[in-house]
PDB file of C-alpha atoms in Angstrom:
ATOM      1  CA  MET A   1      91.603  69.193  65.917  1.00 41.00           C
ATOM      2  CA  GLN A   2      90.383  70.721  68.816  1.00 40.00           C
ATOM      3  CA  ARG A   3      90.978  74.970  69.185  1.00 41.00           C
ATOM      4  CA  LEU A   4      92.874  76.327  72.047  1.00 42.00           C
ATOM      5  CA  ARG A   5      91.270  79.103  73.407  1.00 46.00           C
ATOM      6  CA  PRO A   6      93.408  82.197  73.312  1.00 49.00           C
ATOM      7  CA  ARG A   7      95.068  82.968  76.861  1.00 71.00           C
ATOM      8  CA  ARG A   8      92.971  86.001  77.998  1.00 87.00           C
ATOM      9  CA  PRO A   9      95.073  88.743  79.168  1.00 92.00           C
ATOM     10  CA  CYS A  10      95.052  90.139  82.692  1.00 94.00           C
ATOM     11  CA  ILE A  11      94.311  93.714  84.183  1.00 96.00           C
ATOM     12  CA  ALA A  12      96.748  95.119  86.601  1.00 95.00           C
ATOM     13  CA  LEU A  13      95.951  98.192  88.408  1.00 96.00           C
ATOM     14  CA  SER A  14      98.262 100.935  90.160  1.00 94.00           C
ATOM     15  CA  ARG A  15      96.751 103.130  92.235  1.00 92.00           C
ATOM     16  CA  LEU A  16      96.616 105.967  94.687  1.00 94.00           C
ATOM     17  CA  PRO A  17      95.433 104.733  97.735  1.00 92.00           C
ATOM     18  CA  GLY A  18      91.697 105.311  98.650  1.00 93.00           C
ATOM     19  CA  SER A  19      90.901 105.836  94.845  1.00 94.00           C
ATOM     20  CA  GLY A  20      88.930 102.419  94.587  1.00 94.00           C
ATOM     21  CA  ALA A  21      90.870 100.354  92.546  1.00 94.00           C
ATOM     22  CA  ASP A  22      90.092  97.385  95.039  1.00 93.00           C
ATOM     23  CA  GLU A  23      86.369  98.217  94.191  1.00 94.00           C
ATOM     24  CA  LEU A  24      86.996  98.507  90.899  1.00 96.00           C
ATOM     25  CA  GLY A  25      89.304  95.152  90.339  1.00 95.00           C
ATOM     26  CA  ARG A  26      86.855  93.620  92.777  1.00 94.00           C
ATOM     27  CA  LEU A  27      83.931  94.202  89.804  1.00 96.00           C
ATOM     28  CA  LEU A  28      85.915  93.575  87.115  1.00 96.00           C
ATOM     29  CA  ALA A  29      86.787  90.057  88.307  1.00 94.00           C
ATOM     30  CA  GLU A  30      83.008  89.690  88.751  1.00 94.00           C
ATOM     31  CA  ARG A  31      82.476  90.852  85.451  1.00 95.00           C
ATOM     32  CA  LEU A  32      85.133  88.920  83.171  1.00 94.00           C
ATOM     33  CA  GLY A  33      85.043  85.767  85.281  1.00 92.00           C
ATOM     34  CA  TYR A  34      88.964  86.397  85.960  1.00 92.00           C
ATOM     35  CA  ALA A  35      90.443  85.430  89.754  1.00 90.00           C
ATOM     36  CA  PHE A  36      91.078  88.407  92.107  1.00 91.00           C
ATOM     37  CA  PHE A  37      94.527  89.598  93.673  1.00 89.00           C
ATOM     38  CA  GLY A  38      93.853  92.413  95.857  1.00 82.00           C
ATOM     39  CA  VAL A  39      97.381  94.203  97.619  1.00 72.00           C
ATOM     40  CA  GLU A  40      97.395  91.581 100.488  1.00 70.00           C
ATOM     41  CA  ILE A  41      96.676  88.531  98.622  1.00 69.00           C
ATOM     42  CA  VAL A  42      99.801  89.247  96.871  1.00 68.00           C
ATOM     43  CA  ASP A  43     101.392  89.907  99.275  1.00 66.00           C
ATOM     44  CA  ARG A  44     100.675  87.238 101.378  1.00 65.00           C
ATOM     45  CA  ILE A  45     101.582  85.218  98.533  1.00 66.00           C
ATOM     46  CA  ALA A  46     104.776  86.394  98.219  1.00 61.00           C
ATOM     47  CA  ARG A  47     105.662  86.045 101.631  1.00 62.00           C
ATOM     48  CA  MET A  48     103.999  82.701 102.671  1.00 57.00           C
ATOM     49  CA  SER A  49     105.763  79.034 102.372  1.00 42.00           C
ATOM     50  CA  GLY A  50     102.514  77.113 102.283  1.00 43.00           C
ATOM     51  CA  ILE A  51      99.824  78.190 100.169  1.00 43.00           C
ATOM     52  CA  GLN A  52      95.644  78.339 101.271  1.00 41.00           C
ATOM     53  CA  GLN A  53      93.274  76.415  99.396  1.00 42.00           C
ATOM     54  CA  GLU A  54      91.073  79.821  99.195  1.00 39.00           C
ATOM     55  CA  LEU A  55      93.163  81.847  97.509  1.00 42.00           C
ATOM     56  CA  VAL A  56      92.905  79.530  94.577  1.00 42.00           C
ATOM     57  CA  ALA A  57      89.448  78.731  94.716  1.00 42.00           C
ATOM     58  CA  GLY A  58      87.808  79.008  91.661  1.00 41.00           C
ATOM     59  CA  MET A  59      90.717  80.397  89.246  1.00 43.00           C
ATOM     60  CA  ASP A  60      90.723  78.812  85.850  1.00 45.00           C
ATOM     61  CA  GLU A  61      93.179  75.553  86.169  1.00 49.00           C
ATOM     62  CA  ARG A  62      96.334  76.813  84.398  1.00 48.00           C
ATOM     63  CA  VAL A  63      96.333  79.825  86.752  1.00 49.00           C
ATOM     64  CA  ARG A  64      96.058  77.772  89.455  1.00 50.00           C
ATOM     65  CA  SER A  65      98.645  75.010  88.765  1.00 54.00           C
ATOM     66  CA  ALA A  66     101.115  78.080  87.833  1.00 52.00           C
ATOM     67  CA  ILE A  67     100.727  79.376  91.414  1.00 53.00           C
ATOM     68  CA  GLU A  68     100.853  76.152  93.214  1.00 54.00           C
ATOM     69  CA  ALA A  69     104.087  75.496  91.692  1.00 55.00           C
ATOM     70  CA  VAL A  70     105.305  78.789  92.297  1.00 51.00           C
ATOM     71  CA  ILE A  71     104.450  78.396  95.903  1.00 51.00           C
ATOM     72  CA  ASP A  72     105.789  74.757  95.991  1.00 54.00           C
ATOM     73  CA  GLY A  73     109.298  76.321  94.803  1.00 53.00           C
ATOM     74  CA  LEU A  74     108.834  78.433  98.210  1.00 48.00           C
ATOM     75  CA  ARG A  75     108.183  75.897 100.515  1.00 50.00           C
ATOM     76  CA  GLY A  76     110.330  74.647 102.928  1.00 50.00           C
ATOM     77  CA  ARG A  77     112.086  78.466 102.889  1.00 50.00           C
ATOM     78  CA  PRO A  78     112.775  80.534 105.715  1.00 46.00           C
ATOM     79  CA  ALA A  79     110.091  82.728 106.938  1.00 51.00           C
ATOM     80  CA  ALA A  80     112.224  85.774 107.416  1.00 53.00           C
ATOM     81  CA  PHE A  81     114.114  87.551 104.107  1.00 54.00           C
ATOM     82  CA  SER A  82     115.563  90.543 103.307  1.00 63.00           C
ATOM     83  CA  GLU A  83     112.844  93.386 100.966  1.00 67.00           C
ATOM     84  CA  SER A  84     114.878  92.056  97.985  1.00 74.00           C
ATOM     85  CA  ASP A  85     114.466  88.479  98.344  1.00 72.00           C
ATOM     86  CA  TYR A  86     110.770  89.752  98.809  1.00 75.00           C
ATOM     87  CA  VAL A  87     110.607  91.678  95.678  1.00 78.00           C
ATOM     88  CA  ARG A  88     112.227  88.711  94.010  1.00 80.00           C
ATOM     89  CA  ARG A  89     109.468  86.286  95.070  1.00 79.00           C
ATOM     90  CA  LEU A  90     106.657  89.185  94.503  1.00 81.00           C
ATOM     91  CA  VAL A  91     107.969  89.739  90.580  1.00 85.00           C
ATOM     92  CA  ARG A  92     107.835  85.494  90.371  1.00 83.00           C
ATOM     93  CA  VAL A  93     104.174  85.175  91.239  1.00 82.00           C
ATOM     94  CA  ILE A  94     103.347  88.446  89.360  1.00 87.00           C
ATOM     95  CA  ALA A  95     104.653  87.292  86.337  1.00 88.00           C
ATOM     96  CA  THR A  96     103.202  83.550  87.057  1.00 85.00           C
ATOM     97  CA  LEU A  97     100.081  85.197  87.284  1.00 86.00           C
ATOM     98  CA  GLY A  98     100.820  86.855  83.653  1.00 86.00           C
ATOM     99  CA  GLU A  99     101.794  83.963  82.433  1.00 85.00           C
ATOM    100  CA  GLY A 100      98.208  82.127  83.195  1.00 85.00           C
ATOM    101  CA  GLY A 101      95.981  85.371  82.415  1.00 88.00           C
ATOM    102  CA  SER A 102      92.585  86.003  83.457  1.00 90.00           C
ATOM    103  CA  ALA A 103      93.111  87.936  86.571  1.00 92.00           C
ATOM    104  CA  VAL A 104      93.117  91.670  88.163  1.00 94.00           C
ATOM    105  CA  ILE A 105      95.924  92.182  90.112  1.00 93.00           C
ATOM    106  CA  VAL A 106      95.667  95.122  92.385  1.00 92.00           C
ATOM    107  CA  GLY A 107      99.380  97.221  93.507  1.00 87.00           C
ATOM    108  CA  ARG A 108     102.727  95.425  94.172  1.00 84.00           C
ATOM    109  CA  GLY A 109     104.220  96.669  91.091  1.00 88.00           C
ATOM    110  CA  SER A 110     101.813  94.308  88.533  1.00 91.00           C
ATOM    111  CA  THR A 111     102.281  97.092  85.884  1.00 92.00           C
ATOM    112  CA  CYS A 112     105.661  97.258  86.197  1.00 91.00           C
ATOM    113  CA  VAL A 113     105.929  93.439  85.953  1.00 91.00           C
ATOM    114  CA  LEU A 114     103.629  92.781  83.349  1.00 92.00           C
ATOM    115  CA  GLY A 115     104.358  93.830  79.899  1.00 88.00           C
ATOM    116  CA  ALA A 116     102.082  95.219  77.403  1.00 89.00           C
ATOM    117  CA  ASP A 117     101.584  91.708  76.076  1.00 88.00           C
ATOM    118  CA  ARG A 118     100.137  90.339  78.880  1.00 89.00           C
ATOM    119  CA  ALA A 119      98.160  92.654  81.147  1.00 94.00           C
ATOM    120  CA  LEU A 120      96.202  95.790  80.199  1.00 96.00           C
ATOM    121  CA  ARG A 121      97.680  98.431  82.964  1.00 96.00           C
ATOM    122  CA  VAL A 122      95.745 100.636  84.248  1.00 96.00           C
ATOM    123  CA  LEU A 123      96.330 103.759  86.931  1.00 96.00           C
ATOM    124  CA  VAL A 124      93.244 104.421  89.308  1.00 96.00           C
ATOM    125  CA  VAL A 125      93.227 108.320  90.825  1.00 96.00           C
ATOM    126  CA  ALA A 126      90.344 110.010  92.313  1.00 96.00           C
ATOM    127  CA  PRO A 127      90.504 113.637  94.036  1.00 96.00           C
ATOM    128  CA  ARG A 128      92.419 113.709  97.353  1.00 95.00           C
ATOM    129  CA  GLU A 129      88.811 114.010  99.281  1.00 94.00           C
ATOM    130  CA  GLU A 130      87.181 111.762  97.968  1.00 95.00           C
ATOM    131  CA  ARG A 131      90.135 109.377  98.827  1.00 95.00           C
ATOM    132  CA  VAL A 132      90.454 110.584 102.311  1.00 95.00           C
ATOM    133  CA  GLU A 133      86.968 110.041 103.012  1.00 94.00           C
ATOM    134  CA  ARG A 134      87.439 106.257 101.497  1.00 93.00           C
ATOM    135  CA  LEU A 135      89.869 105.745 104.026  1.00 93.00           C
ATOM    136  CA  ALA A 136      87.770 107.332 106.684  1.00 94.00           C
ATOM    137  CA  LYS A 137      84.989 105.071 106.263  1.00 93.00           C
ATOM    138  CA  ARG A 138      87.354 101.873 105.363  1.00 90.00           C
ATOM    139  CA  TYR A 139      89.066 102.125 108.978  1.00 91.00           C
ATOM    140  CA  ASP A 140      86.678 104.031 110.625  1.00 92.00           C
ATOM    141  CA  LEU A 141      88.571 107.344 111.172  1.00 91.00           C
ATOM    142  CA  PRO A 142      87.895 110.981 111.933  1.00 94.00           C
ATOM    143  CA  LEU A 143      88.555 113.157 108.854  1.00 92.00           C
ATOM    144  CA  ALA A 144      91.997 114.300 110.336  1.00 92.00           C
ATOM    145  CA  GLU A 145      93.764 110.640 111.319  1.00 94.00           C
ATOM    146  CA  ALA A 146      92.314 109.685 107.661  1.00 94.00           C
ATOM    147  CA  HIS A 147      94.141 112.702 105.810  1.00 94.00           C
ATOM    148  CA  ALA A 148      97.829 111.452 108.315  1.00 94.00           C
ATOM    149  CA  ARG A 149      97.413 108.098 106.911  1.00 94.00           C
ATOM    150  CA  LEU A 150      96.830 108.790 103.203  1.00 94.00           C
ATOM    151  CA  GLU A 151     100.205 111.146 103.847  1.00 94.00           C
ATOM    152  CA  ARG A 152     102.047 107.883 104.968  1.00 92.00           C
ATOM    153  CA  GLU A 153     100.130 105.187 102.779  1.00 91.00           C
ATOM    154  CA  ASP A 154     100.787 108.253  99.876  1.00 91.00           C
ATOM    155  CA  GLU A 155     104.276 107.995 100.426  1.00 91.00           C
ATOM    156  CA  ARG A 156     104.779 104.118 100.988  1.00 89.00           C
ATOM    157  CA  ARG A 157     103.903 103.184  97.757  1.00 89.00           C
ATOM    158  CA  ARG A 158     105.914 105.612  96.135  1.00 90.00           C
ATOM    159  CA  LEU A 159     108.778 104.523  98.213  1.00 89.00           C
ATOM    160  CA  PHE A 160     108.695 100.635  96.948  1.00 86.00           C
ATOM    161  CA  VAL A 161     108.002 101.808  93.598  1.00 88.00           C
ATOM    162  CA  ARG A 162     110.828 103.734  92.838  1.00 90.00           C
ATOM    163  CA  ARG A 163     113.200 101.465  95.383  1.00 88.00           C
ATOM    164  CA  SER A 164     112.100  98.183  94.302  1.00 86.00           C
ATOM    165  CA  PHE A 165     111.650  98.740  90.295  1.00 89.00           C
ATOM    166  CA  ARG A 166     113.310 102.197  89.685  1.00 91.00           C
ATOM    167  CA  VAL A 167     110.125 104.247  88.334  1.00 91.00           C
ATOM    168  CA  ASP A 168     107.796 106.938  88.860  1.00 91.00           C
ATOM    169  CA  PRO A 169     104.377 105.062  89.584  1.00 89.00           C
ATOM    170  CA  ASP A 170     102.971 108.385  89.212  1.00 87.00           C
ATOM    171  CA  ASP A 171     104.366 108.883  85.435  1.00 90.00           C
ATOM    172  CA  ALA A 172     101.005 108.266  83.052  1.00 89.00           C
ATOM    173  CA  SER A 173     103.458 106.667  80.099  1.00 90.00           C
ATOM    174  CA  LEU A 174     104.144 103.918  82.462  1.00 91.00           C
ATOM    175  CA  TYR A 175     100.256 102.760  81.941  1.00 95.00           C
ATOM    176  CA  ASP A 176      97.849 101.717  78.945  1.00 95.00           C
ATOM    177  CA  LEU A 177      95.161 103.803  80.675  1.00 95.00           C
ATOM    178  CA  ALA A 178      94.588 106.139  83.419  1.00 95.00           C
ATOM    179  CA  LEU A 179      90.963 106.533  84.997  1.00 95.00           C
ATOM    180  CA  ASN A 180      89.403 108.854  87.656  1.00 96.00           C
ATOM    181  CA  THR A 181      86.893 107.261  89.651  1.00 96.00           C
ATOM    182  CA  GLY A 182      85.833 110.629  91.074  1.00 94.00           C
ATOM    183  CA  SER A 183      84.839 111.365  87.422  1.00 95.00           C
ATOM    184  CA  PHE A 184      83.469 107.655  86.155  1.00 95.00           C
ATOM    185  CA  GLY A 185      82.791 106.600  89.324  1.00 95.00           C
ATOM    186  CA  VAL A 186      83.678 102.630  90.002  1.00 95.00           C
ATOM    187  CA  GLU A 187      80.805 101.060  87.466  1.00 96.00           C
ATOM    188  CA  GLY A 188      81.824 103.910  84.972  1.00 97.00           C
ATOM    189  CA  ALA A 189      85.501 102.759  85.210  1.00 96.00           C
ATOM    190  CA  ALA A 190      84.732  99.806  84.952  1.00 97.00           C
ATOM    191  CA  ASP A 191      82.996  99.825  81.747  1.00 97.00           C
ATOM    192  CA  LEU A 192      85.598 101.873  79.984  1.00 96.00           C
ATOM    193  CA  VAL A 193      88.146  98.609  81.339  1.00 96.00           C
ATOM    194  CA  GLU A 194      86.027  96.522  79.455  1.00 96.00           C
ATOM    195  CA  GLU A 195      85.764  98.155  76.394  1.00 95.00           C
ATOM    196  CA  VAL A 196      89.504  98.881  76.142  1.00 96.00           C
ATOM    197  CA  LEU A 197      90.298  95.160  77.015  1.00 95.00           C
ATOM    198  CA  ALA A 198      88.023  94.318  74.245  1.00 93.00           C
ATOM    199  CA  ARG A 199      89.624  96.894  71.429  1.00 93.00           C
ATOM    200  CA  ARG A 200      93.341  95.397  72.790  1.00 92.00           C
ATOM    201  CA  TRP A 201      92.386  91.682  72.740  1.00 91.00           C
ATOM    202  CA  PRO A 202      89.194  91.357  70.693  1.00 88.00           C
ATOM    203  CA  GLU A 203      90.331  87.455  70.524  1.00 80.00           C
ATOM    204  CA  SER A 204      90.094  86.885  73.681  1.00 69.00           C
TER     205      SER A 204
END
């Protein structure tokens, strides 16, 4: 009888805006052969009534089937819905990814939805000046505008997680690991996540 390969856990990244979590997530997905779900992709899946093929390209068959089943259940629904409707969809999408495993999920409360048995939950931070510089570079902004944008994004993140999941997103006790990309860089942070993942799930 053929032994089934153990389900590989997810990696859920909560991040301070501008901390480099997207770069870290993409690097981890590439190294581990995982599917990558950034904030925009998770948001799009939760909101859309159909699904673009490129969103599931390259995913493990179990993950792809699970996500397509969720999206099938959303087809035909009205495009407009309340914030609570959106959060319910979001939780379903993230929970389905957690069941499938082998995915890196950035933001959107993924660390709140997925338990310690489903994911390595990581808080990604960086010094404020580095975060401002990242936003300035990403959006081609003067530093003063990047500072203001960072303030808005920090506040939106806090409000969304507190309102949707009733927790403080900066409470370190909610995570298995907290990483400062200012200290380790994205490459070094990826090395540490891989090491911790291997210790937590040696069989996978």
